[in-house]
CSV table of C-alpha atoms in Angstrom, one decimal:
chain,number,residue,atom,x,y,z
A,1024,MET,CA,-0.1,0.0,-0.1
A,1025,ALA,CA,1.3,3.4,-0.8
A,1026,THR,CA,2.4,5.6,2.2
A,1027,ALA,CA,0.7,9.1,3.1
A,1028,SER,CA,4.1,10.7,1.7
A,1029,SER,CA,3.1,9.2,-1.8
A,1030,ASN,CA,0.5,11.5,-2.3
A,1031,THR,CA,2.2,14.9,-2.1
A,1032,TYR,CA,3.5,16.3,-5.4
A,1033,ARG,CA,7.2,17.7,-4.8
A,1034,VAL,CA,8.7,20.5,-7.5
A,1035,PRO,CA,11.2,19.0,-9.3
A,1036,PRO,CA,14.6,21.3,-9.4
A,1037,ARG,CA,15.2,23.6,-12.1
A,1038,THR,CA,17.4,22.6,-14.8
A,1039,SER,CA,19.1,24.2,-17.7
A,1040,SER,CA,18.1,21.9,-20.4
A,1041,LEU,CA,14.3,21.4,-21.5
A,1042,ASN,CA,15.2,17.6,-21.1
A,1043,PRO,CA,15.0,16.1,-17.4
A,1044,PRO,CA,18.4,14.6,-16.3
A,1045,LEU,CA,19.2,11.1,-17.1
A,1046,SER,CA,20.1,8.5,-14.1
A,1047,PRO,CA,23.3,7.2,-14.4
A,1048,GLY,CA,23.8,3.9,-16.5
A,1049,ILE,CA,20.4,4.7,-18.8
A,1050,THR,CA,20.4,5.9,-21.8
A,1051,PRO,CA,18.0,8.3,-23.6
A,1052,ALA,CA,16.3,5.4,-25.3
A,1053,ARG,CA,15.9,3.6,-21.8
A,1054,GLN,CA,14.8,6.3,-20.5
A,1055,ALA,CA,11.9,6.6,-23.0
A,1056,GLN,CA,10.6,3.1,-22.4
A,1057,LEU,CA,10.5,3.8,-18.7
A,1058,SER,CA,8.2,6.9,-19.1
A,1059,SER,CA,6.0,5.2,-21.7
A,1060,SER,CA,5.6,1.6,-19.4
A,1061,SER,CA,5.0,4.1,-16.4
A,1062,TYR,CA,2.5,5.9,-18.5
A,1063,SER,CA,0.7,3.3,-19.3
A,1064,HIS,CA,0.5,1.4,-15.9
A,1065,HIS,CA,-0.7,4.4,-14.6
A,1066,THR,CA,-3.6,4.7,-17.4
A,1067,GLU,CA,-4.4,1.2,-16.8
A,1068,ASP,CA,-5.2,2.0,-12.9
A,1069,PRO,CA,-9.1,1.8,-12.0
A,1070,LEU,CA,-10.5,5.2,-10.1
A,1071,ILE,CA,-12.1,4.3,-6.6
A,1072,PHE,CA,-15.7,5.7,-6.0
A,1073,GLU,CA,-17.4,5.2,-2.7
A,1074,ILE,CA,-21.5,6.3,-3.2
A,1075,GLY,CA,-22.6,6.5,0.1
A,1076,SER,CA,-26.5,8.5,1.0
A,1077,ARG,CA,-24.2,11.3,2.3
A,1078,LEU,CA,-20.9,11.0,1.2
A,1079,LEU,CA,-18.7,10.9,-2.3
A,1080,ARG,CA,-15.6,9.5,-1.9
A,1081,ALA,CA,-13.1,9.4,-4.7
A,1082,GLY,CA,-9.5,8.6,-5.4
A,1083,PHE,CA,-6.8,6.7,-7.3
A,1084,ALA,CA,-6.3,3.2,-6.8
A,1085,GLY,CA,-2.9,2.0,-4.5
A,1086,GLU,CA,-3.0,5.0,-2.3
A,1087,SER,CA,-4.1,4.9,1.2
A,1088,ALA,CA,-6.9,8.0,1.5
A,1089,PRO,CA,-9.1,9.1,-1.4
A,1090,ARG,CA,-8.4,12.4,-2.9
A,1091,CYS,CA,-11.8,13.6,-1.9
A,1092,VAL,CA,-14.3,13.4,0.2
A,1093,LEU,CA,-17.7,15.5,-0.5
A,1094,GLU,CA,-21.0,15.8,1.5
A,1095,TRP,CA,-24.2,15.5,-0.6
A,1096,SER,CA,-25.6,18.3,1.4
A,1097,ASN,CA,-23.6,20.9,-0.6
A,1098,GLU,CA,-25.7,23.4,-1.7
A,1099,VAL,CA,-24.3,23.6,-5.5
A,1100,PHE,CA,-25.3,19.9,-6.2
A,1101,TRP,CA,-29.0,20.8,-5.5
A,1102,CYS,CA,-29.3,24.0,-7.3
A,1103,ARG,CA,-29.2,24.8,-11.1
A,1104,GLU,CA,-28.2,28.7,-11.7
A,1105,GLY,CA,-29.1,29.6,-8.5
A,1106,ILE,CA,-32.2,27.8,-8.5
A,1107,VAL,CA,-33.1,25.2,-5.8
A,1108,TRP,CA,-34.4,22.3,-7.6
A,1109,THR,CA,-38.1,21.6,-6.5
A,1110,GLY,CA,-37.6,18.1,-7.0
A,1111,GLY,CA,-34.9,17.7,-4.8
A,1112,ALA,CA,-37.0,18.7,-2.1
A,1113,SER,CA,-38.2,15.0,-1.2
A,1114,ASN,CA,-34.4,13.9,-1.0
A,1115,ARG,CA,-33.7,16.4,1.6
A,1116,ASP,CA,-34.3,16.7,5.3
A,1117,GLU,CA,-36.2,19.5,6.7
A,1118,ASP,CA,-33.2,21.9,7.0
A,1119,GLY,CA,-31.8,21.4,3.7
A,1120,ARG,CA,-29.2,18.5,5.0
A,1121,GLY,CA,-29.2,16.6,1.8
A,1122,GLU,CA,-29.3,13.2,1.5
A,1123,LEU,CA,-29.0,11.1,-1.8
A,1124,TRP,CA,-31.6,8.6,-1.0
A,1125,ARG,CA,-33.8,6.8,1.7
A,1126,GLY,CA,-34.8,3.4,2.4
A,1127,ASP,CA,-38.4,4.5,1.8
A,1128,LEU,CA,-38.4,4.9,-2.3
A,1129,ARG,CA,-41.8,6.6,-2.6
A,1130,SER,CA,-40.2,9.5,-1.1
A,1131,VAL,CA,-37.4,9.5,-3.9
A,1132,GLU,CA,-37.1,10.9,-7.1
A,1133,LEU,CA,-34.6,8.6,-9.1
A,1134,GLY,CA,-34.2,11.5,-11.8
A,1135,VAL,CA,-32.6,13.8,-8.8
A,1136,VAL,CA,-30.5,11.3,-7.5
A,1137,GLU,CA,-29.3,10.6,-11.4
A,1138,ASP,CA,-28.6,14.7,-11.6
A,1139,VAL,CA,-27.0,15.1,-8.1
A,1140,VAL,CA,-24.6,12.1,-8.8
A,1141,GLU,CA,-23.5,13.8,-12.2
A,1142,ARG,CA,-22.8,17.0,-10.4
A,1143,GLY,CA,-20.8,15.2,-7.5
A,1144,VAL,CA,-18.6,13.3,-10.0
A,1145,ARG,CA,-18.0,15.9,-12.3
A,1146,MET,CA,-17.0,17.9,-9.1
A,1147,ALA,CA,-14.5,15.1,-7.9
A,1148,TYR,CA,-13.4,14.7,-11.7
A,1149,ASN,CA,-12.8,18.4,-12.3
A,1150,LYS,CA,-11.3,19.5,-8.9
A,1151,TYR,CA,-9.5,17.1,-7.3
A,1152,LEU,CA,-8.7,14.1,-9.7
A,1153,LEU,CA,-8.0,16.1,-12.8
A,1154,LEU,CA,-8.4,13.4,-15.4
A,1155,ASP,CA,-10.7,12.1,-18.3
A,1156,SER,CA,-13.6,10.1,-17.4
A,1157,LYS,CA,-13.1,8.4,-20.9
A,1158,LEU,CA,-10.0,7.2,-20.2
A,1159,LYS,CA,-10.5,5.1,-16.8
A,1160,ARG,CA,-12.5,2.2,-15.6
A,1161,VAL,CA,-14.0,2.9,-12.4
A,1162,MET,CA,-14.6,0.6,-9.1
A,1163,ILE,CA,-17.7,1.8,-7.3
A,1164,VAL,CA,-18.1,0.5,-3.6
A,1165,THR,CA,-21.9,0.0,-3.0
A,1166,PRO,CA,-23.2,-0.3,0.6
A,1167,PRO,CA,-25.1,-3.5,1.6
A,1168,LEU,CA,-28.4,-4.1,1.0
A,1169,LEU,CA,-28.5,-1.1,-1.7
A,1170,SER,CA,-32.0,-1.3,-3.2
A,1171,THR,CA,-31.7,-2.0,-6.7
A,1172,PRO,CA,-33.4,0.9,-8.7
A,1173,VAL,CA,-31.1,3.4,-6.7
A,1174,LEU,CA,-27.9,1.3,-8.2
A,1175,THR,CA,-29.5,1.6,-11.5
A,1176,ALA,CA,-29.7,4.7,-11.3
A,1177,LEU,CA,-26.5,5.7,-9.6
A,1178,LEU,CA,-24.6,3.1,-12.8
A,1179,LYS,CA,-26.9,5.2,-15.5
A,1180,SER,CA,-25.8,8.7,-14.2
A,1181,LEU,CA,-22.4,7.5,-14.6
A,1182,PHE,CA,-22.3,5.9,-18.2
A,1183,VAL,CA,-24.5,8.6,-19.9
A,1184,HIS,CA,-22.8,11.9,-18.4
A,1185,PHE,CA,-19.1,10.6,-18.2
A,1186,GLN,CA,-18.7,8.1,-21.0
A,1187,MET,CA,-17.1,5.4,-18.8
A,1188,PRO,CA,-16.0,2.3,-20.5
A,1189,GLY,CA,-16.5,0.0,-17.5
A,1190,ILE,CA,-18.0,-0.3,-13.8
A,1191,MET,CA,-16.8,-2.8,-11.6
A,1192,LEU,CA,-18.9,-3.0,-8.7
A,1193,LEU,CA,-17.6,-3.9,-4.8
A,1194,SER,CA,-19.2,-5.0,-1.7
A,1195,ALA,CA,-18.5,-2.7,0.9
A,1196,PRO,CA,-18.6,-5.2,3.7
A,1197,THR,CA,-15.7,-7.5,1.6
A,1198,MET,CA,-13.6,-4.3,1.5
A,1199,ALA,CA,-13.6,-3.5,4.9
A,1200,THR,CA,-12.4,-7.1,5.5
A,1201,LEU,CA,-9.6,-7.1,3.2
A,1202,SER,CA,-8.8,-4.0,4.7
A,1203,ALA,CA,-8.6,-5.3,8.2
A,1204,GLY,CA,-5.9,-7.6,6.8
A,1205,THR,CA,-8.0,-10.9,7.2
A,1206,ARG,CA,-10.2,-13.0,4.8
A,1207,SER,CA,-13.2,-13.9,7.4
A,1208,ALA,CA,-14.9,-11.2,9.3
A,1209,LEU,CA,-18.4,-10.2,10.9
A,1210,VAL,CA,-18.6,-6.8,9.3
A,1211,LEU,CA,-21.1,-4.7,11.3
A,1212,ASP,CA,-21.6,-1.3,9.1
A,1213,LEU,CA,-23.4,1.6,11.3
A,1214,GLY,CA,-24.9,3.3,8.2
A,1215,TRP,CA,-26.9,6.6,8.0
A,1216,GLU,CA,-30.2,4.7,7.6
A,1217,GLU,CA,-29.4,1.1,8.7
A,1218,SER,CA,-26.9,-0.9,10.6
A,1219,THR,CA,-26.3,-4.1,8.9
A,1220,ALA,CA,-24.1,-7.1,10.2
A,1221,THR,CA,-22.4,-9.6,7.3
A,1222,ALA,CA,-20.5,-12.8,7.8
A,1223,ILE,CA,-17.9,-12.6,5.4
A,1224,TYR,CA,-15.8,-16.1,4.9
A,1225,GLU,CA,-12.8,-15.9,2.6
A,1226,LEU,CA,-13.9,-13.0,1.1
A,1227,ARG,CA,-17.3,-14.1,0.3
A,1228,PRO,CA,-20.7,-13.1,1.8
A,1229,VAL,CA,-22.5,-15.9,3.3
A,1230,GLY,CA,-25.9,-15.5,3.7
A,1231,GLN,CA,-27.9,-12.4,3.7
A,1232,PRO,CA,-27.1,-9.7,5.9
A,1233,ARG,CA,-29.1,-8.8,8.9
A,1234,ARG,CA,-30.2,-4.9,9.7
A,1235,THR,CA,-31.9,-2.7,12.1
A,1236,ARG,CA,-32.9,0.7,12.1
A,1237,ARG,CA,-30.5,1.9,14.5
A,1238,ALA,CA,-28.1,4.0,12.8
A,1239,GLY,CA,-26.8,7.3,12.3
A,1240,ARG,CA,-30.2,9.1,11.9
A,1241,LEU,CA,-31.7,7.5,15.0
A,1242,LEU,CA,-28.8,8.5,16.9
A,1243,ARG,CA,-29.4,12.1,15.8
A,1244,ASP,CA,-32.7,12.3,16.8
A,1245,PHE,CA,-32.3,11.1,20.0
A,1246,TRP,CA,-29.7,14.1,20.6
A,1247,ARG,CA,-31.7,16.3,19.6
A,1248,ASP,CA,-34.3,15.4,22.0
A,1249,LEU,CA,-31.8,15.4,24.8
A,1250,LEU,CA,-30.7,19.0,23.9
A,1251,THR,CA,-34.5,20.0,23.8
A,1252,THR,CA,-36.3,18.5,26.5
A,1253,SER,CA,-33.3,19.1,29.0
A,1254,THR,CA,-33.8,23.3,28.8
A,1255,THR,CA,-36.4,25.2,29.4
A,1256,SER,CA,-37.5,26.0,26.1
A,1257,THR,CA,-40.0,28.9,24.7
A,1258,PRO,CA,-42.4,28.5,21.7
A,1259,LYS,CA,-40.4,31.2,20.2
A,1260,THR,CA,-37.1,29.0,20.4
A,1261,PRO,CA,-35.6,28.5,17.1
A,1262,LYS,CA,-35.1,24.6,16.2
A,1263,LEU,CA,-31.1,23.4,16.3
A,1264,PRO,CA,-30.2,22.7,12.7
A,1265,ASN,CA,-29.0,19.2,12.1
A,1266,THR,CA,-25.3,20.5,10.8
A,1267,THR,CA,-25.3,21.8,14.6
A,1268,ILE,CA,-26.6,18.3,16.1
A,1269,ASP,CA,-24.0,16.6,13.9
A,1270,ASP,CA,-21.0,18.6,15.0
A,1271,ILE,CA,-22.0,18.2,18.7
A,1272,ILE,CA,-22.2,14.5,18.2
A,1273,SER,CA,-18.9,14.2,16.6
A,1274,ARG,CA,-17.6,16.4,19.4
A,1275,LEU,CA,-19.3,14.9,22.8
A,1276,ALA,CA,-20.9,11.7,22.0
A,1277,TRP,CA,-19.3,8.6,23.9
A,1278,CYS,CA,-20.4,5.3,25.4
A,1279,ARG,CA,-20.2,3.7,28.5
A,1280,LYS,CA,-18.7,0.4,29.2
A,1281,HIS,CA,-21.1,-2.8,29.9
A,1282,ASN,CA,-20.3,-2.9,33.5
A,1283,HIS,CA,-20.8,0.7,34.3
A,1284,PRO,CA,-23.0,1.9,37.1
A,1285,PRO,CA,-26.5,2.7,36.3
A,1286,ILE,CA,-27.2,6.2,34.9
A,1287,PRO,CA,-27.0,9.1,37.6
A,1288,THR,CA,-30.3,10.7,37.9
A,1289,ALA,CA,-31.1,14.7,37.1
A,1290,ASP,CA,-28.9,15.6,40.0
A,1291,ASP,CA,-25.8,14.8,39.1
A,1292,THR,CA,-24.0,18.4,38.9
A,1293,THR,CA,-20.9,17.8,36.9
A,1294,PRO,CA,-21.9,20.2,34.3
A,1295,ILE,CA,-20.0,20.4,30.9
A,1296,ALA,CA,-20.2,23.3,28.5
A,1297,LEU,CA,-20.6,22.4,24.7
A,1298,PRO,CA,-17.6,24.0,23.0
A,1299,LEU,CA,-19.4,25.2,20.4
A,1300,PRO,CA,-20.1,28.6,18.9
A,1301,LEU,CA,-23.9,27.6,18.2
A,1302,PRO,CA,-25.2,30.6,15.2
A,1303,LEU,CA,-28.5,31.3,16.8
A,1304,PRO,CA,-29.8,32.0,20.4
A,1305,LEU,CA,-30.6,28.9,22.3
A,1306,PRO,CA,-32.9,28.9,25.7
A,1307,THR,CA,-31.4,29.2,28.9
A,1308,GLY,CA,-29.7,26.1,30.0
A,1309,THR,CA,-28.9,24.5,26.8
A,1310,THR,CA,-24.9,25.3,26.5
A,1311,HIS,CA,-24.6,23.0,30.0
A,1312,LEU,CA,-25.7,19.4,30.2
A,1313,PRO,CA,-24.6,16.8,33.0
A,1314,PHE,CA,-21.2,14.9,31.3
A,1315,SER,CA,-23.4,11.8,32.1
A,1316,ALA,CA,-26.0,12.6,30.1
A,1317,LEU,CA,-24.0,12.8,27.3
A,1318,ALA,CA,-23.9,8.9,27.1
A,1319,ASP,CA,-27.4,8.8,27.0
A,1320,PRO,CA,-28.6,9.2,23.1
A,1321,THR,CA,-25.9,6.4,22.7
A,1322,GLU,CA,-27.4,3.8,25.5
A,1323,LYS,CA,-30.6,4.4,24.0
A,1324,CYS,CA,-30.3,4.3,20.4
A,1325,PHE,CA,-27.7,1.3,20.3
A,1326,PHE,CA,-28.3,-0.8,23.5
A,1327,ALA,CA,-31.7,-0.5,25.0
A,1328,PRO,CA,-34.2,-3.6,24.4
A,1329,THR,CA,-36.2,-1.1,22.1
A,1330,THR,CA,-36.2,2.4,21.0
A,1331,VAL,CA,-40.3,2.5,20.4
A,1332,PRO,CA,-42.7,2.1,23.2
A,1333,SER,CA,-43.5,-1.6,23.1
A,1334,SER,CA,-45.7,-4.0,25.8
A,1335,SER,CA,-42.9,-6.6,25.5
A,1336,PRO,CA,-39.5,-4.6,25.5
A,1337,ASP,CA,-37.5,-7.8,25.8
A,1338,HIS,CA,-38.4,-9.2,22.5
A,1339,PRO,CA,-38.2,-6.2,20.0
A,1340,ASP,CA,-39.2,-6.4,16.4
A,1341,ASP,CA,-36.1,-7.9,13.9
A,1342,ASP,CA,-35.4,-4.1,12.4
A,1343,ASP,CA,-35.5,-2.6,16.2
A,1344,LEU,CA,-32.3,-5.3,17.4
A,1345,PRO,CA,-29.5,-3.4,19.5
A,1346,LEU,CA,-26.4,-4.0,17.9
A,1347,PRO,CA,-25.0,-7.1,20.5
A,1348,ARG,CA,-28.0,-8.6,19.7
A,1349,LEU,CA,-27.6,-8.2,16.0
A,1350,VAL,CA,-23.8,-9.3,15.8
A,1351,TYR,CA,-24.9,-12.2,18.2
A,1352,GLU,CA,-27.9,-13.4,15.7
A,1353,ALA,CA,-25.6,-13.3,12.6
A,1354,LEU,CA,-22.9,-15.3,14.2
A,1355,ARG,CA,-25.4,-17.9,15.5
A,1356,ALA,CA,-26.7,-17.9,12.2
A,1357,ALA,CA,-23.8,-18.9,10.3
A,1358,PRO,CA,-22.4,-22.2,9.8
A,1359,VAL,CA,-20.0,-23.5,12.4
A,1360,ASP,CA,-16.9,-23.3,10.4
A,1361,VAL,CA,-17.9,-19.7,9.1
A,1362,ARG,CA,-18.9,-18.8,13.1
A,1363,ALA,CA,-15.2,-19.7,14.3
A,1364,ALA,CA,-13.5,-17.9,12.0
A,1365,CYS,CA,-15.8,-15.0,12.3
A,1366,MET,CA,-16.0,-14.4,16.0
A,1367,GLN,CA,-12.6,-14.0,16.5
A,1368,ARG,CA,-12.9,-11.1,13.9
A,1369,ILE,CA,-15.7,-8.7,14.2
A,1370,VAL,CA,-14.9,-5.4,12.4
A,1371,ILE,CA,-17.0,-2.4,13.3
A,1372,VAL,CA,-17.2,0.6,10.6
A,1373,GLY,CA,-19.4,3.4,9.4
A,1374,GLY,CA,-19.8,7.1,10.6
A,1375,ALA,CA,-21.6,5.7,13.8
A,1376,SER,CA,-18.7,3.7,14.6
A,1377,GLN,CA,-16.5,7.1,15.9
A,1378,VAL,CA,-18.6,7.4,19.3
A,1379,LEU,CA,-16.1,6.9,21.9
A,1380,GLY,CA,-16.3,3.4,23.4
A,1381,LEU,CA,-18.7,1.9,21.2
A,1382,LYS,CA,-16.6,-0.6,19.7
A,1383,ARG,CA,-15.1,-2.0,22.7
A,1384,ARG,CA,-18.9,-1.8,24.5
A,1385,VAL,CA,-20.2,-4.1,21.4
A,1386,VAL,CA,-17.7,-6.6,21.3
A,1387,ASP,CA,-18.1,-6.8,25.5
A,1388,GLU,CA,-21.7,-7.4,25.1
A,1389,VAL,CA,-21.4,-9.7,22.4
A,1390,ARG,CA,-19.1,-11.8,24.3
A,1391,LEU,CA,-21.7,-11.9,27.2
A,1392,LEU,CA,-24.5,-13.2,25.2
A,1393,VAL,CA,-22.3,-16.0,23.8
A,1394,GLU,CA,-21.2,-17.1,27.4
A,1395,ARG,CA,-25.0,-16.8,28.5
A,1396,GLU,CA,-26.9,-18.3,26.1
A,1397,GLY,CA,-24.2,-20.7,23.6
A,1398,TRP,CA,-25.0,-21.4,20.0
A,1399,CYS,CA,-28.3,-23.2,20.9
A,1400,ARG,CA,-30.8,-22.4,18.5
A,1401,VAL,CA,-34.5,-22.3,19.3
A,1402,GLY,CA,-36.8,-25.0,17.7
A,1403,GLY,CA,-33.7,-27.0,16.2
A,1404,ARG,CA,-30.4,-28.9,17.1
A,1405,GLN,CA,-27.9,-27.5,19.2
A,1406,SER,CA,-25.2,-25.9,17.1
A,1407,GLY,CA,-21.3,-25.8,18.6
A,1408,VAL,CA,-20.7,-25.9,22.4
A,1409,PRO,CA,-23.4,-25.9,25.0
A,1410,PRO,CA,-24.1,-22.7,27.0
A,1411,PRO,CA,-21.7,-22.8,29.6
A,1412,VAL,CA,-22.7,-23.0,33.3
A,1413,PRO,CA,-23.3,-19.8,34.9
A,1414,PRO,CA,-20.4,-18.6,37.2
A,1415,LYS,CA,-20.4,-18.6,41.1
A,1416,ALA,CA,-20.4,-16.0,43.1
A,1417,GLU,CA,-17.0,-16.5,44.5
A,1418,GLU,CA,-16.0,-16.4,40.4
A,1419,GLU,CA,-17.9,-13.2,39.7
A,1420,GLU,CA,-14.8,-11.3,40.6
A,1421,GLN,CA,-12.6,-13.0,38.4
A,1422,VAL,CA,-14.7,-12.9,35.4
A,1423,GLN,CA,-14.9,-8.8,35.8
A,1424,GLU,CA,-11.2,-9.1,35.9
A,1425,ARG,CA,-11.0,-10.8,32.8
A,1426,GLU,CA,-13.4,-8.7,30.9
A,1427,LYS,CA,-11.6,-5.4,31.7
A,1428,GLU,CA,-8.4,-7.0,30.4
A,1429,VAL,CA,-9.7,-7.6,27.1
A,1430,SER,CA,-10.3,-4.4,24.8
A,1431,TYR,CA,-11.4,-4.5,21.5
A,1432,GLU,CA,-8.5,-2.7,20.1
A,1433,TRP,CA,-6.5,-5.8,21.0
A,1434,ARG,CA,-5.8,-8.5,18.1
A,1435,VAL,CA,-3.5,-11.5,18.8
A,1436,GLU,CA,-2.9,-14.6,16.7
A,1437,ASP,CA,-1.8,-17.8,18.6
A,1438,ARG,CA,0.9,-19.5,16.4
A,1439,GLY,CA,1.1,-22.3,18.7
A,1440,GLY,CA,4.1,-20.6,20.6
A,1441,ALA,CA,4.1,-20.1,24.2
A,1442,LEU,CA,2.8,-16.7,25.6
A,1443,SER,CA,5.4,-14.5,27.4
A,1444,PRO,CA,3.2,-13.4,30.7
A,1445,GLY,CA,6.1,-10.3,30.7
A,1446,SER,CA,5.1,-8.6,27.6
A,1447,PRO,CA,3.3,-5.4,27.3
A,1448,ARG,CA,0.0,-7.3,26.8
A,1449,GLY,CA,0.8,-9.4,29.9
A,1450,GLY,CA,-2.8,-9.2,31.2
A,1451,LEU,CA,-4.7,-9.9,27.8
A,1452,GLU,CA,-2.3,-13.3,27.2
A,1453,LYS,CA,-3.0,-14.3,30.8
A,1454,GLY,CA,-6.8,-14.4,29.7
A,1455,LEU,CA,-6.0,-16.1,26.4
A,1456,GLN,CA,-4.0,-18.9,28.5
A,1457,GLN,CA,-7.2,-19.7,30.6
A,1458,GLN,CA,-9.1,-20.6,27.5
A,1459,PRO,CA,-8.9,-24.1,26.3
A,1460,ALA,CA,-6.5,-25.2,23.2
A,1461,GLY,CA,-8.3,-24.2,19.7
A,1462,THR,CA,-11.6,-22.5,21.6
A,1463,PRO,CA,-12.3,-19.3,19.7
A,1464,ARG,CA,-12.9,-16.2,21.5
A,1465,VAL,CA,-15.3,-13.3,20.7
A,1466,ARG,CA,-12.8,-10.6,19.5
A,1467,GLY,CA,-12.6,-7.4,17.8
A,1468,LEU,CA,-10.4,-6.3,14.7
A,1469,GLU,CA,-9.8,-2.5,13.3
A,1470,SER,CA,-10.1,-1.7,9.9
A,1471,MET,CA,-9.3,1.5,7.5
A,1472,GLY,CA,-12.8,1.0,5.6
A,1473,ALA,CA,-14.3,-0.1,2.5
A,1474,TRP,CA,-12.5,2.4,0.4
A,1475,VAL,CA,-8.9,1.2,1.4
A,1476,GLY,CA,-10.2,-2.3,0.6
A,1477,ALA,CA,-10.9,-1.2,-2.8
A,1478,SER,CA,-7.9,0.6,-3.1
A,1479,LEU,CA,-5.7,-2.4,-2.5
A,1480,VAL,CA,-7.9,-4.7,-4.4
A,1481,ALA,CA,-7.2,-2.3,-7.7
A,1482,GLY,CA,-3.6,-2.1,-6.7
A,1483,MET,CA,-3.2,-5.7,-6.7
A,1484,LYS,CA,-4.5,-6.2,-10.2
A,1485,GLY,CA,-7.8,-7.7,-8.8
A,1486,ARG,CA,-11.2,-8.4,-10.3
A,1487,GLY,CA,-14.7,-7.3,-9.0
A,1488,THR,CA,-17.6,-9.7,-8.3
A,1489,VAL,CA,-19.5,-7.5,-10.8
A,1490,GLU,CA,-17.7,-5.7,-14.3
A,1491,LEU,CA,-20.3,-3.9,-16.2
A,1492,GLU,CA,-20.0,-2.8,-19.6
A,1493,ARG,CA,-21.3,0.2,-21.1
A,1494,GLU,CA,-23.2,-0.5,-24.4
A,1495,LYS,CA,-24.4,-3.4,-22.6
A,1496,PHE,CA,-25.8,-1.8,-19.7
A,1497,LEU,CA,-27.8,0.9,-21.5
A,1498,GLN,CA,-29.0,-1.6,-24.1
A,1499,ALA,CA,-30.5,-3.4,-20.7
A,1500,VAL,CA,-32.0,-0.5,-19.3
A,1501,ALA,CA,-33.6,0.8,-22.6
A,1502,GLY,CA,-35.2,-2.6,-22.5
A,1503,GLY,CA,-36.9,-1.9,-19.6
A,1504,GLY,CA,-34.5,-4.2,-17.3
A,1505,THR,CA,-32.2,-3.2,-14.8
A,1506,GLY,CA,-28.7,-3.8,-16.3
A,1507,LEU,CA,-27.5,-5.9,-13.7
A,1508,PRO,CA,-26.6,-9.8,-13.5
A,1509,VAL,CA,-29.5,-12.1,-12.5
A,1510,GLY,CA,-29.6,-12.4,-8.7
A,1511,TYR,CA,-27.2,-9.6,-8.0
């Protein structure tokens, strides 16, 4: 992978001749051959695009980061000659926070999606990439469970407006697994509209991804409730814009540990000032909140039994599962060999995964679910090991100490050698020694994201799972089809 220093450009030194200086031992003919070969290699490398409902990432193959990250909320994408598109109103938030699409396609105009994608990709080409779109093949990283009409609209916009010769489609969970340095993992993608858990085995998805509505949008709604209900607002108080709430979440959101004491009540007198120059007058008390209250939205959004009023909160709807339960159900539904490989590599990606302490909390609670319930499926034969016996009262302290030693960040491969108790990870290795040989554990694994994984695949001359040619795709769409292979 290219390092960060390879992304910067340096101005070459001035020379007295129009021709660049030759390296020692290289003839002019050899220099011309090297230049032509490097140029052809550069033109063969595809571009990497990651198109989400709120962001567009674009860059070159083989690099460690995208060249640009554009937000669809940019007013330039939604205006034409200074006039806001009336058709874009259904695709946007109430304060103008743009979303390229939503889960409910009844409120999405696909024609507007095509136009906005065309404007965003054109800005990426003209301002950041500085290339001719007709000479480059493109790899597109698609999110899991992306609807077919939206994907067809995206591909149609790229083929029609940019004359791309071909497009390769890559799965975001598979690319996130590859950028984590492994071939098998359980990828939990915390998106904007939904969160998905996908089992990846040998770089291939296994089964259907499981989803829940607990994602970035719901987290923002809980933060809005916190900022409005904890104040003495008046009817004339203006509503907080979504841009301000997103800024507050990125600065102040955090997550408790699973063995944290109960949530403090309102009499907690540890205030914290919001370090934001808010652009509008706020009601009295808005700029100060108890520090413990800053974790409440994350608790309610991702870990509460249910987020809607229910007569049976212990049995939530399948689309309202907490994140630990979602990961556990995805692991339990996977085959035994796939589960053994994935439970040791839980990869958490997505915008909402940046909340402080969220990754460790999810992995710790999944570990507790496995210890308490095992892998016994309801109504079927038992799969895997039986549920362990609950620890005795005198063993609870030892269990808590072992859970404190294990965090999300650690990842150690046991290659059969003896583990050194005196190493910097002595507490971790002590916990590993307490497990029987060959027993898989629930562990987390850091990933650099789906875009970096696609950059690795393109740099290694890898091929996508689906490759689309321009002429065949447009002919299929003109005939009333989707242009995608059967079963995709």
